[in-house]
PDB file of C-alpha atoms and ligand atoms in Angstrom:
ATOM      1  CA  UNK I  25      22.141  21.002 -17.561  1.00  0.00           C
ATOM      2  CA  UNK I  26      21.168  21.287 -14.132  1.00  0.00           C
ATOM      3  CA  UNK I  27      18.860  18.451 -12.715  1.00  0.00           C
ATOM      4  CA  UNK I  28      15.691  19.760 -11.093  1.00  0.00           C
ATOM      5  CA  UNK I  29      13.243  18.294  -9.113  1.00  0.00           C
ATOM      6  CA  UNK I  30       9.954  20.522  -8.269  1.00  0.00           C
ATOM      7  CA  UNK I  31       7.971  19.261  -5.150  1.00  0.00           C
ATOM      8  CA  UNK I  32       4.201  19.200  -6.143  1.00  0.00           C
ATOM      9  CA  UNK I  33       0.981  18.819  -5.722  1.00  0.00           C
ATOM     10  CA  UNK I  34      -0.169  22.433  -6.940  1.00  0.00           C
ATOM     11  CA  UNK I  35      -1.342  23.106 -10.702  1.00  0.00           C
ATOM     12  CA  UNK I  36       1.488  25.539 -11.021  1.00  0.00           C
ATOM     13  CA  UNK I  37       3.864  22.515 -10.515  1.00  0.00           C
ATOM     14  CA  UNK I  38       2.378  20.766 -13.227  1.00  0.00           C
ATOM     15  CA  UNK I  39       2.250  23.940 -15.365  1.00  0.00           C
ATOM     16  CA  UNK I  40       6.060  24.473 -14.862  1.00  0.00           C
ATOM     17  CA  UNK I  41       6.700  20.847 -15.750  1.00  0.00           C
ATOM     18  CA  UNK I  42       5.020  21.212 -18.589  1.00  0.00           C
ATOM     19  CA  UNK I  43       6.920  24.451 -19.335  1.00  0.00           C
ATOM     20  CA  UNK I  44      10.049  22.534 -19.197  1.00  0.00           C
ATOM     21  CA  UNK I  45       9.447  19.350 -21.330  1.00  0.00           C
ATOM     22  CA  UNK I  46       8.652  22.036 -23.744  1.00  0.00           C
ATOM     23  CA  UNK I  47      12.013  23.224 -23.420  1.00  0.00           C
ATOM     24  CA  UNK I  48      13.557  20.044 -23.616  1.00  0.00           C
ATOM     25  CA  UNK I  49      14.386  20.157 -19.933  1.00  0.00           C
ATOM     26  CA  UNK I  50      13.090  16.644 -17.901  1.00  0.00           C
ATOM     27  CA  UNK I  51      12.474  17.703 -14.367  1.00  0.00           C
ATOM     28  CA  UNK I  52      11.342  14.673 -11.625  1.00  0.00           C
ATOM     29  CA  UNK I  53       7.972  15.658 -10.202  1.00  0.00           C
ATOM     30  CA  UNK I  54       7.665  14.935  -6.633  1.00  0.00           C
ATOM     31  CA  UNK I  55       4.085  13.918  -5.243  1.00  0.00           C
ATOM     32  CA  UNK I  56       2.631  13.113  -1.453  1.00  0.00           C
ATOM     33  CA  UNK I  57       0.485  10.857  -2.807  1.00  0.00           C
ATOM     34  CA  UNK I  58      -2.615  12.279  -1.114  1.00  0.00           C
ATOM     35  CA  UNK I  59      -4.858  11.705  -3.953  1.00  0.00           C
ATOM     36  CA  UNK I  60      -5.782   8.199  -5.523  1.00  0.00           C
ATOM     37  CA  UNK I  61      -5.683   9.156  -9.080  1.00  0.00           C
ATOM     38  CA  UNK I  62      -3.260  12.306  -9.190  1.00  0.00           C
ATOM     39  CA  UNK I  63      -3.574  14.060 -13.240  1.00  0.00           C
ATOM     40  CA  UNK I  64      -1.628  12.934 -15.512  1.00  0.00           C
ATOM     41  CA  UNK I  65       1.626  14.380 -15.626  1.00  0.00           C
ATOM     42  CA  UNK I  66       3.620  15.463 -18.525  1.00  0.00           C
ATOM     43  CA  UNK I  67       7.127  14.581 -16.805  1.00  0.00           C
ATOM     44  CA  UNK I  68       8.520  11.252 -14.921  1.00  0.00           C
ATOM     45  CA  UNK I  69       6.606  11.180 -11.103  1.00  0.00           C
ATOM     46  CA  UNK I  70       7.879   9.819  -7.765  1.00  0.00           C
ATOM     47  CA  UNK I  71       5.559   9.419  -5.224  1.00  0.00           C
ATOM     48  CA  UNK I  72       5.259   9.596  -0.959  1.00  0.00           C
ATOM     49  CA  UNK I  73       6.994  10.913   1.787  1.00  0.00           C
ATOM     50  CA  UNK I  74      11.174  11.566   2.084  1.00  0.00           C
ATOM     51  CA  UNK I  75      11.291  10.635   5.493  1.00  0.00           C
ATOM     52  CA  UNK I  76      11.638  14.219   6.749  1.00  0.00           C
ATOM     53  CA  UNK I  77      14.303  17.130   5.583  1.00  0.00           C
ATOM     54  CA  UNK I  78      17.424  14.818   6.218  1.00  0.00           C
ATOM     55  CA  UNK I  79      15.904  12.512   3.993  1.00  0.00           C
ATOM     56  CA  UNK I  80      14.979  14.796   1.229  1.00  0.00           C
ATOM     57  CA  UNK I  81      18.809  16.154   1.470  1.00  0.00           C
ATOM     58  CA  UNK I  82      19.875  12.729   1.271  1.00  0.00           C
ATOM     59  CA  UNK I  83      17.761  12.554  -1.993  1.00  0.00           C
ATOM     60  CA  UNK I  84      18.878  15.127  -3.590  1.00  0.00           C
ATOM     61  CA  UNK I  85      22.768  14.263  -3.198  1.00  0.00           C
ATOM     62  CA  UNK I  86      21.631  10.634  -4.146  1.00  0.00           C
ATOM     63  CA  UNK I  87      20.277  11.912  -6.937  1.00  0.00           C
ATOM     64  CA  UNK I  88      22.599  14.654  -8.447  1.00  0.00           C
ATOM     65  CA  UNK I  89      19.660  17.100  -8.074  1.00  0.00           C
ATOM     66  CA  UNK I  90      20.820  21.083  -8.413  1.00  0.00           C
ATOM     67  CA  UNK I  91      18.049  22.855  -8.183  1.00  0.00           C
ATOM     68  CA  UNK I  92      14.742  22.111  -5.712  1.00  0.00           C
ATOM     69  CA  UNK I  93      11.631  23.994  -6.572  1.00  0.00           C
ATOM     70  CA  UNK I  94       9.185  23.954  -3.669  1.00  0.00           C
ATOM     71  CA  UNK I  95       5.715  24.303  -5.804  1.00  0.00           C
ATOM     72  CA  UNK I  96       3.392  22.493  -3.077  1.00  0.00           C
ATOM     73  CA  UNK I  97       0.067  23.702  -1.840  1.00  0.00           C
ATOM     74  CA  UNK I  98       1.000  26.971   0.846  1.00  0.00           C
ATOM     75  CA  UNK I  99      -1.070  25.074   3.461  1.00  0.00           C
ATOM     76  CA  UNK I 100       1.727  22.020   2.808  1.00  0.00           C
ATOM     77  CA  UNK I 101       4.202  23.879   5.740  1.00  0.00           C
ATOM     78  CA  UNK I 102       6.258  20.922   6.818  1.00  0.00           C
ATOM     79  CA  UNK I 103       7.104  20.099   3.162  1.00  0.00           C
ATOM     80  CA  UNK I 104       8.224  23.664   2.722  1.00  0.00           C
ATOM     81  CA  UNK I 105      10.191  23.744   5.879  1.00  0.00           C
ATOM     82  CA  UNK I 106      12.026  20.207   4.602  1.00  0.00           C
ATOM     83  CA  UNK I 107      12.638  21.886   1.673  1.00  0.00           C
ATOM     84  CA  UNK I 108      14.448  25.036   2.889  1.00  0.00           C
ATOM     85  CA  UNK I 109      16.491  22.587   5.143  1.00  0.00           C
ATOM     86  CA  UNK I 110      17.313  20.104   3.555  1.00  0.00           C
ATOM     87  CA  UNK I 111      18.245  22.566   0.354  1.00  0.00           C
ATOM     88  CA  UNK I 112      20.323  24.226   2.918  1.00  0.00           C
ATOM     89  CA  UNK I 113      22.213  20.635   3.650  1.00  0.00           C
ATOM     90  CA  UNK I 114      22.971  19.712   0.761  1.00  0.00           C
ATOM     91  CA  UNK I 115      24.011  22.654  -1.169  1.00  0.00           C
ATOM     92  CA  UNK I 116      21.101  22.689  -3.603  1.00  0.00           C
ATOM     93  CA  UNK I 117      19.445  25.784  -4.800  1.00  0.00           C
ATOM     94  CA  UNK I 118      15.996  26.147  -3.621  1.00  0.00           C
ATOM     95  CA  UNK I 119      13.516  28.222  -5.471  1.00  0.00           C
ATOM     96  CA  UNK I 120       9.621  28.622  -3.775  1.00  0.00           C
ATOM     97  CA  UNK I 121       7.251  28.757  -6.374  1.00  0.00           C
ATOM     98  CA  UNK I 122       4.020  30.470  -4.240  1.00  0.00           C
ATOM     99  CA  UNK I 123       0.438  31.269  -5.514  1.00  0.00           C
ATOM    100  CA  UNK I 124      -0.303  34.317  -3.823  1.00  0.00           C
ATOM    101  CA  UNK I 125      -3.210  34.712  -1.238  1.00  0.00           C
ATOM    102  CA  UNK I 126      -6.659  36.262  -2.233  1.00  0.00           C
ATOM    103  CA  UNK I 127      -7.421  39.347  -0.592  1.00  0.00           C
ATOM    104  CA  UNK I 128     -10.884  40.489   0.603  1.00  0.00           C
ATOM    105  CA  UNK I 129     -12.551  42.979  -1.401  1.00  0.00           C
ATOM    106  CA  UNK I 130     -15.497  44.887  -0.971  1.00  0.00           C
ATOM    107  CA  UNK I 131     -18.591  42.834  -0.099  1.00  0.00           C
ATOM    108  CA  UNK I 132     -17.040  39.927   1.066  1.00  0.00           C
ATOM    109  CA  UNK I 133     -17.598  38.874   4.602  1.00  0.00           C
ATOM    110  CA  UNK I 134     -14.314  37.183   5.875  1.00  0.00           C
ATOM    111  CA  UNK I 135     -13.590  35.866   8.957  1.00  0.00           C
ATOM    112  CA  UNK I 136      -9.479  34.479   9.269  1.00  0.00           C
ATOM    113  CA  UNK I 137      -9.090  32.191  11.793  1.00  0.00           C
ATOM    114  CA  UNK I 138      -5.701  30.297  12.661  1.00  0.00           C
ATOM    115  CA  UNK I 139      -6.969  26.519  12.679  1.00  0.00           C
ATOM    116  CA  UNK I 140     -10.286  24.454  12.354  1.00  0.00           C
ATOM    117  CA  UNK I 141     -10.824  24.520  15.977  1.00  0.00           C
ATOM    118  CA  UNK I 142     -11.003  28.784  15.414  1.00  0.00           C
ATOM    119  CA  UNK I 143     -13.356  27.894  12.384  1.00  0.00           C
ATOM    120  CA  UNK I 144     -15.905  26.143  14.385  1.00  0.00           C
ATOM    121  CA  UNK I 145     -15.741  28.844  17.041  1.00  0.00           C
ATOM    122  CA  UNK I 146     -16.495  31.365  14.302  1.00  0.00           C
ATOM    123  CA  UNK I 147     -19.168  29.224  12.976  1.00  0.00           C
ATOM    124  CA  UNK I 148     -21.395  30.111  16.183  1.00  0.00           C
ATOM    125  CA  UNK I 149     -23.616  27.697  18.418  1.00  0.00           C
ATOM    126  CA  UNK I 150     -26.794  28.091  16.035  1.00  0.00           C
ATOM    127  CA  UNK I 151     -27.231  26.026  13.627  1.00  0.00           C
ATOM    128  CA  UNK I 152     -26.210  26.509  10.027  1.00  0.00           C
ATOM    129  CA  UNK I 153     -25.709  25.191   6.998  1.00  0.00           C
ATOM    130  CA  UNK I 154     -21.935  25.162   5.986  1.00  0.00           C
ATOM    131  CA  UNK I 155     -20.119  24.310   2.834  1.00  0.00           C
ATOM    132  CA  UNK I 156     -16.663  22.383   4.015  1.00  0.00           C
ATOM    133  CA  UNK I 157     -14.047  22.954   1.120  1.00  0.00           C
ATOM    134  CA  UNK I 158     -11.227  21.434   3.033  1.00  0.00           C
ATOM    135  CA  UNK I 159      -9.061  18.847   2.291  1.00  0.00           C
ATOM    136  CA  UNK I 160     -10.120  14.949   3.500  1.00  0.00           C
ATOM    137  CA  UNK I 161      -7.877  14.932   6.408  1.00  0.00           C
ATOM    138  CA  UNK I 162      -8.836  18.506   8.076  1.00  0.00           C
ATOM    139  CA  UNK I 163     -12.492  17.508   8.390  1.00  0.00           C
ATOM    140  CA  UNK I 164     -12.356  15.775  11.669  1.00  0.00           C
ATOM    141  CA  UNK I 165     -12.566  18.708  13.662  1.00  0.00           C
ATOM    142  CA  UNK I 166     -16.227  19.593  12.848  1.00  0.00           C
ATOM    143  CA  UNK I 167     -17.647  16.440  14.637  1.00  0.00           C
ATOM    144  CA  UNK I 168     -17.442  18.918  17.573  1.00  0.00           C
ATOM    145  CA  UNK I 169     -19.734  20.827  16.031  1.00  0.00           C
ATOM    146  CA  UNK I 170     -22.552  18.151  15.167  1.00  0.00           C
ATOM    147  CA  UNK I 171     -25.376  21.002  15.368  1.00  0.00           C
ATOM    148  CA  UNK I 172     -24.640  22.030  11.913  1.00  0.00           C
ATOM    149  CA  UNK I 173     -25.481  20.784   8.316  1.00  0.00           C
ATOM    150  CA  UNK I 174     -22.560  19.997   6.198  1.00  0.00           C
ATOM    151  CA  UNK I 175     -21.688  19.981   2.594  1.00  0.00           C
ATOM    152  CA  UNK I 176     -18.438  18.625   2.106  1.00  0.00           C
ATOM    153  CA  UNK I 177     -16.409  18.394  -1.170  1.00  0.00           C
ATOM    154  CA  UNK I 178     -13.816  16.495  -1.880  1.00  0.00           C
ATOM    155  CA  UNK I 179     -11.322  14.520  -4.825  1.00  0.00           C
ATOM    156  CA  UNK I 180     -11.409  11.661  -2.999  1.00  0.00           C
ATOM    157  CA  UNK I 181     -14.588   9.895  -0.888  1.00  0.00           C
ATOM    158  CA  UNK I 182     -14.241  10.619   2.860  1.00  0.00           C
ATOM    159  CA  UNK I 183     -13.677   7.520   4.348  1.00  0.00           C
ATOM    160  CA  UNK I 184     -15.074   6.854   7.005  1.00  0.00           C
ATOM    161  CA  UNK I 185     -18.051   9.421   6.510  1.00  0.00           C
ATOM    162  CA  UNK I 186     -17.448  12.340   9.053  1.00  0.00           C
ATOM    163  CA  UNK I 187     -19.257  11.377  12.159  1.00  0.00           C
ATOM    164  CA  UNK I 188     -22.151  13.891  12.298  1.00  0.00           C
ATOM    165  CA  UNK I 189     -25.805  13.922  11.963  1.00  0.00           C
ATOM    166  CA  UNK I 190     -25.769  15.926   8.419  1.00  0.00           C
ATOM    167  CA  UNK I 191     -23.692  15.998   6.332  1.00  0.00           C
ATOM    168  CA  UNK I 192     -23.750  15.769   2.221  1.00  0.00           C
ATOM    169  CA  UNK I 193     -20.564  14.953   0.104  1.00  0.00           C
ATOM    170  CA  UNK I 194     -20.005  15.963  -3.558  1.00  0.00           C
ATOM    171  CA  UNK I 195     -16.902  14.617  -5.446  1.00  0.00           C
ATOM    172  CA  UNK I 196     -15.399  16.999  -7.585  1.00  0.00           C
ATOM    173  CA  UNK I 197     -11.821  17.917  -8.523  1.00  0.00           C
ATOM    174  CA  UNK I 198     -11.434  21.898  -9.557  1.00  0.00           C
ATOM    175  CA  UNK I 199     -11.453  24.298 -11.396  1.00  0.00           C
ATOM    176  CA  UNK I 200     -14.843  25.138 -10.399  1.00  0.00           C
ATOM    177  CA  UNK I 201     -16.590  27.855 -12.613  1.00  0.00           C
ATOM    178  CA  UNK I 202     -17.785  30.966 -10.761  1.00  0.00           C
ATOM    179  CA  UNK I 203     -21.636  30.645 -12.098  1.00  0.00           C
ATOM    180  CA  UNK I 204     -21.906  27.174 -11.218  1.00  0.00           C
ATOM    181  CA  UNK I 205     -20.975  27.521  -7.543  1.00  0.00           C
ATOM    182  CA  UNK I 206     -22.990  30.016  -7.000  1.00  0.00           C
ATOM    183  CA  UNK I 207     -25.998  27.843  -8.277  1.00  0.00           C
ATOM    184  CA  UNK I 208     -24.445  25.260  -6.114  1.00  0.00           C
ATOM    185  CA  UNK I 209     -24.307  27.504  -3.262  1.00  0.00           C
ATOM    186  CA  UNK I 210     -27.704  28.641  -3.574  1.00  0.00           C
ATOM    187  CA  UNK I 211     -29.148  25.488  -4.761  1.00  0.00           C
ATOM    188  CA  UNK I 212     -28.089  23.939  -1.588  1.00  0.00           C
ATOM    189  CA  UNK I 213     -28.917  27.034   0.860  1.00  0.00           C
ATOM    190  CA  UNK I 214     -25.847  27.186   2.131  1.00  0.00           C
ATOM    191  CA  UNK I 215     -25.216  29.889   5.298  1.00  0.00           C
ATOM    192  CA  UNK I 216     -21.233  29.773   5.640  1.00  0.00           C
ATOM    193  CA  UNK I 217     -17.929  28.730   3.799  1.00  0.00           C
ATOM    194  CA  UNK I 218     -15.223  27.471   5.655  1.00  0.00           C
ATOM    195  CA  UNK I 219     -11.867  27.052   3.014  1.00  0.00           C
ATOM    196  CA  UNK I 220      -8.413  28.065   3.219  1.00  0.00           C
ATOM    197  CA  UNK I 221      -6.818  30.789   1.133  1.00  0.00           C
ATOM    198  CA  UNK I 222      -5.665  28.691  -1.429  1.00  0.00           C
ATOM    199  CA  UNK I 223      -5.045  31.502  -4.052  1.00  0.00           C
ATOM    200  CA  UNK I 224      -5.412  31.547  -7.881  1.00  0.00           C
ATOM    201  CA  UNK I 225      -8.486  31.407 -10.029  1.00  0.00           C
ATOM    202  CA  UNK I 226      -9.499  27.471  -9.804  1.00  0.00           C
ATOM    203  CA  UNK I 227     -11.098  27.701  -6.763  1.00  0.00           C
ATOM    204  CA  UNK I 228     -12.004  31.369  -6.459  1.00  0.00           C
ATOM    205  CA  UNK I 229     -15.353  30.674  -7.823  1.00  0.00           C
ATOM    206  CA  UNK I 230     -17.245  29.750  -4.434  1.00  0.00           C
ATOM    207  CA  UNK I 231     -15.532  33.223  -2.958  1.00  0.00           C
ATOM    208  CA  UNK I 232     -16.780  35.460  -5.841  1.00  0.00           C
ATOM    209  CA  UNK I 233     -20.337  33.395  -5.383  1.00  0.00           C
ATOM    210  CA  UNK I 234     -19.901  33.641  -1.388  1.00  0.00           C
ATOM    211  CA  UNK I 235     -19.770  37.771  -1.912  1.00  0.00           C
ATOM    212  CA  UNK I 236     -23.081  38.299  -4.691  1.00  0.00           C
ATOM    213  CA  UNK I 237     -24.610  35.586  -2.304  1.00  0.00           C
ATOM    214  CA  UNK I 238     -23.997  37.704   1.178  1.00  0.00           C
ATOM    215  CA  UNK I 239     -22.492  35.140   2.597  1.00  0.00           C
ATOM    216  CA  UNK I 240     -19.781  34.732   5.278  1.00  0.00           C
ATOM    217  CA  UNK I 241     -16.634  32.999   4.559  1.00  0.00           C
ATOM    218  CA  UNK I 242     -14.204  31.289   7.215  1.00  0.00           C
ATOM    219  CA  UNK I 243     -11.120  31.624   6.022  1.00  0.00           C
ATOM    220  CA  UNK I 244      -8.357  29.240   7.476  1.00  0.00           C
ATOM    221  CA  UNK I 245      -5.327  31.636   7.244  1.00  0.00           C
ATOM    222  CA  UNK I 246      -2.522  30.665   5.941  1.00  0.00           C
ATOM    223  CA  UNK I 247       0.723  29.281   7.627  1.00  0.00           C
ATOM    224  CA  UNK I 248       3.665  30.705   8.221  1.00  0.00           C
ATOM    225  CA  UNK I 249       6.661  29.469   5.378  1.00  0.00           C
ATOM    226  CA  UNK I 250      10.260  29.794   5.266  1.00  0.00           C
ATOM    227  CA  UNK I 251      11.895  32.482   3.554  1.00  0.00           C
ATOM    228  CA  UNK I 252      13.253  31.490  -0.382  1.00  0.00           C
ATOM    229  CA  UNK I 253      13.379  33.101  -3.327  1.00  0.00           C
ATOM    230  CA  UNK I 254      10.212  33.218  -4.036  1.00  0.00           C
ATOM    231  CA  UNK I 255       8.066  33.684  -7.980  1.00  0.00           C
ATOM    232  CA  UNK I 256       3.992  33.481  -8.280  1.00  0.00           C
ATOM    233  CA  UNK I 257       3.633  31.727 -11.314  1.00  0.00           C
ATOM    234  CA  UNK I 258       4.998  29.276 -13.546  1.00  0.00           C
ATOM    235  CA  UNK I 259       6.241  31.617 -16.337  1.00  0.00           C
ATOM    236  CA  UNK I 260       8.165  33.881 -13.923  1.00  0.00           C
ATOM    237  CA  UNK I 261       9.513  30.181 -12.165  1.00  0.00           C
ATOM    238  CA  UNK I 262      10.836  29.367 -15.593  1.00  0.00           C
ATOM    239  CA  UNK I 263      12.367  33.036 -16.319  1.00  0.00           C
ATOM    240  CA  UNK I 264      13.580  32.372 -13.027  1.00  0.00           C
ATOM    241  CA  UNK I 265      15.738  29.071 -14.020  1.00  0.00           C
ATOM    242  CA  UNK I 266      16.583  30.445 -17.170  1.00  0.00           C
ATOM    243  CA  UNK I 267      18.475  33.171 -15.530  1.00  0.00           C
ATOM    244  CA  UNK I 268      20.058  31.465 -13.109  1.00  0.00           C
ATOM    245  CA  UNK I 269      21.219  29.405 -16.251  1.00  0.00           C
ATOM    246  CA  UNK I 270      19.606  26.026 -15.413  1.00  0.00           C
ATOM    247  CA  UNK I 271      18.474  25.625 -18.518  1.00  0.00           C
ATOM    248  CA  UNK I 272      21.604  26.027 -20.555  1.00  0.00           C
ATOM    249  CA  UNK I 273      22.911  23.089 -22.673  1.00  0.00           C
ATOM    250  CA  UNK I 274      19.798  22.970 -24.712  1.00  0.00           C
TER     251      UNK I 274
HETATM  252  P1  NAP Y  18       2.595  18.729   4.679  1.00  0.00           P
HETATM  253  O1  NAP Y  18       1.812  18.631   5.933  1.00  0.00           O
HETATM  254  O2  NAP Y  18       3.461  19.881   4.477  1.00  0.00           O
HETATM  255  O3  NAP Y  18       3.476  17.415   4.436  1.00  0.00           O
HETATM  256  C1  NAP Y  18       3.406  16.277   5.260  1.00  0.00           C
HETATM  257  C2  NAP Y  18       4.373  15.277   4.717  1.00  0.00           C
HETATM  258  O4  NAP Y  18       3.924  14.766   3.466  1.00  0.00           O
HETATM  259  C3  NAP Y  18       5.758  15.842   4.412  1.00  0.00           C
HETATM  260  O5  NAP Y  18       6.532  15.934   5.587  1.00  0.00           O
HETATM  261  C4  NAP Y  18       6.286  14.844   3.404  1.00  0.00           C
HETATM  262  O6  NAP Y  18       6.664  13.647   4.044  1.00  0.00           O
HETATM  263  C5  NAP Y  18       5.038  14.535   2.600  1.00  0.00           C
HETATM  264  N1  NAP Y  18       4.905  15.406   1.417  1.00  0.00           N
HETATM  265  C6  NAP Y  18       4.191  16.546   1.276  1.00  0.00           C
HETATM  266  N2  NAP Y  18       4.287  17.037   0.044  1.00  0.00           N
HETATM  267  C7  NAP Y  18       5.106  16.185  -0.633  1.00  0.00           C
HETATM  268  C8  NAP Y  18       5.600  16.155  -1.978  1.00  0.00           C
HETATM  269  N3  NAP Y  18       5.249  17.092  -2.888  1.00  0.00           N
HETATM  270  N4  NAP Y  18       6.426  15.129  -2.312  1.00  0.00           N
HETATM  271  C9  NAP Y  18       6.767  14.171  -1.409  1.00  0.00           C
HETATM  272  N5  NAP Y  18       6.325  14.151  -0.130  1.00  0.00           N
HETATM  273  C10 NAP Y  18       5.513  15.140   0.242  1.00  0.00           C
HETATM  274  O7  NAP Y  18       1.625  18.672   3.415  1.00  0.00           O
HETATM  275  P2  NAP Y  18       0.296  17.810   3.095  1.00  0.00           P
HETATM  276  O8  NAP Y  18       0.062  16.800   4.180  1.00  0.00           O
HETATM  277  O9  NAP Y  18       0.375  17.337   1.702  1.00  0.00           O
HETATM  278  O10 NAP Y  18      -0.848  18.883   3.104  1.00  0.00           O
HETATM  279  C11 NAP Y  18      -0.948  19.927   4.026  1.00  0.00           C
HETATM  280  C12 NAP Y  18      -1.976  20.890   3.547  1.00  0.00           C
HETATM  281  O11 NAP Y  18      -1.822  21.166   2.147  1.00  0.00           O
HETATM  282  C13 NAP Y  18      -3.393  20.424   3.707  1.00  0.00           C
HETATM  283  O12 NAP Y  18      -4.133  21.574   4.040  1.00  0.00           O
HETATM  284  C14 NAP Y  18      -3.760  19.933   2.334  1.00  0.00           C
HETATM  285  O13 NAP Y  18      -5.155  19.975   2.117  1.00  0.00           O
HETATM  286  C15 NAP Y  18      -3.048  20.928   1.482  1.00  0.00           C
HETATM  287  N6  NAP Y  18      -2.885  20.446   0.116  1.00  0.00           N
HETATM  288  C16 NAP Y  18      -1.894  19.543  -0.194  1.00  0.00           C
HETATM  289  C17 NAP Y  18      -1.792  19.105  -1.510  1.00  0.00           C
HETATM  290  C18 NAP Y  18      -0.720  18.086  -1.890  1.00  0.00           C
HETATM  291  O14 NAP Y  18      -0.692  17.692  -3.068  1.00  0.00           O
HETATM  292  N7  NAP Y  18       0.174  17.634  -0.997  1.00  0.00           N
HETATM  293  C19 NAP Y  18      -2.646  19.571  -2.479  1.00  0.00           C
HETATM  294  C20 NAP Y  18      -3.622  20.468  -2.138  1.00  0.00           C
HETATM  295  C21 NAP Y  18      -3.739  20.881  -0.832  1.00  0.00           C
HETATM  296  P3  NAP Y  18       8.182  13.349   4.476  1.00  0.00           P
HETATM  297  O15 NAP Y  18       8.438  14.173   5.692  1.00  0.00           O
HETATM  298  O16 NAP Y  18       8.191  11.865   4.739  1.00  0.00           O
HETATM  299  O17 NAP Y  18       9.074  13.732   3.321  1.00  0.00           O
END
């Protein structure tokens, strides 16, 4: 049986583990390590950095591994590019699990911008108040922009506090029910959104609120990824495996 090992940090990476264990098929489940209490995890974790693509490759010889499935978050480029490479160096098949992208519908008020620096741009000179539902290490940015009131959520506490004159935090991990940010959002009288496209339904809520609310989204778009064989969800991942006959011998 082929050995995998699925780079994660997504919930389709855990849903494909557990897919697998269900199967009788133990995968290795690969974590940055960005988050001090990850969920529990139904297969054995490693955690941290490769040291780059030549170090991932040398991983995956070291460890027999024949098949690499890059499930990590689609803002999580430079893993994805490591992936592609260092599958290409050392012969290992690399499949790209991807959630896809929402897509605007009618009555929501997008505006895609490239990076935060674009987001505060879009967010104007005039005062606002903004819900932040970034990650911990994108928030820096917005201390350009000190004019505004933020909201910031996060798994983690935002250490050291971002260095502006408002600025709320609320520590949550997703999913996040539809009705609930939308009392959130209007509890807290928020103006603006700024989030990346993350895709999938756990943290779709705030954009379904954002649209009855009226209210404008910035929308960090998404980067660009290496091209792979690519499947949106779990299930088709593990039709995917089971075709290419990974999961024969059990
Ligand atoms: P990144 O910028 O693509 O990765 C930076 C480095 O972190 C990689 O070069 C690699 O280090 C290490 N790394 C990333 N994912 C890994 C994994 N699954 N296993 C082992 N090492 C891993 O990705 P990022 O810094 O994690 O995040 C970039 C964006 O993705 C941010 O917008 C973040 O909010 C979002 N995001 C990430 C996660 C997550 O779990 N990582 C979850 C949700 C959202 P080496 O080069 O040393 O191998």
């Amino acid at each position: 049986m082929a050995r995998i090992l699925i780079l994660g940090g997504t919930t389709e990476a855990r849903e494909l583990a557990e897919l697998l264990a269900a199967r009788g098929v133990t995968a290795t489940l690969s974590l940055a390590g960005r988050t001090i209490s990850p969920v529990a995890m139904p297969v054995p974790v490693r955690v941290g950095g490769f040291g780059g693509a030549a170090g991932l490759a040398a991983h995956l010889r070291e460890q027999g591994i024949a098949i690499l499935v890059d499930a990590t978050h689609p803002y999580a480029a430079a893993m994805s590019s490591h992936a592609a490479e260092a599958a290409a160096m050392a012969g290992v098949t690399l499949l790209a699990l991807r959630r896809p992208a929402w897509q605007p519908v009618a009555g929501d008020d997008w505006t895609e911008v490239p990076d935060a620096h674009a987001a505060i741009a879009a967010l104007g000179e005039a005062s606002c108040r903004v819900f932040l539902a970034l990650g911990r290490q994108e928030l820096l940015p917005f201390i350009e922009a000190p004019q505004h009131a933020y909201l910031i959520r996060s798994v983690d506490p935002v250490e050291p506090p971002l260095a502006v004159p408002n600025a709320g935090y609320i520590l949550a991990r997703g999913p996040f029910e539809a009705a609930a940010e939308l009392a959130l959002l209007r509890d807290e009288r928020i103006e603006a959104i700024v989030c990346k496209n993350s895709g999938g339904s756990a943290t779709y809520g705030k954009i379904s609120a954002a649209r009855a609310l009226g209210i404008r989204v910035v929308m960090l778009r998404r980067p660009m990824l290496p091209q792979a064989t690519e499947v949106a969800t779990a299930g088709d991942a593990l039709a995917w495996l089971d075709h290419a006959g990974a999961l024969r011998g059990v």
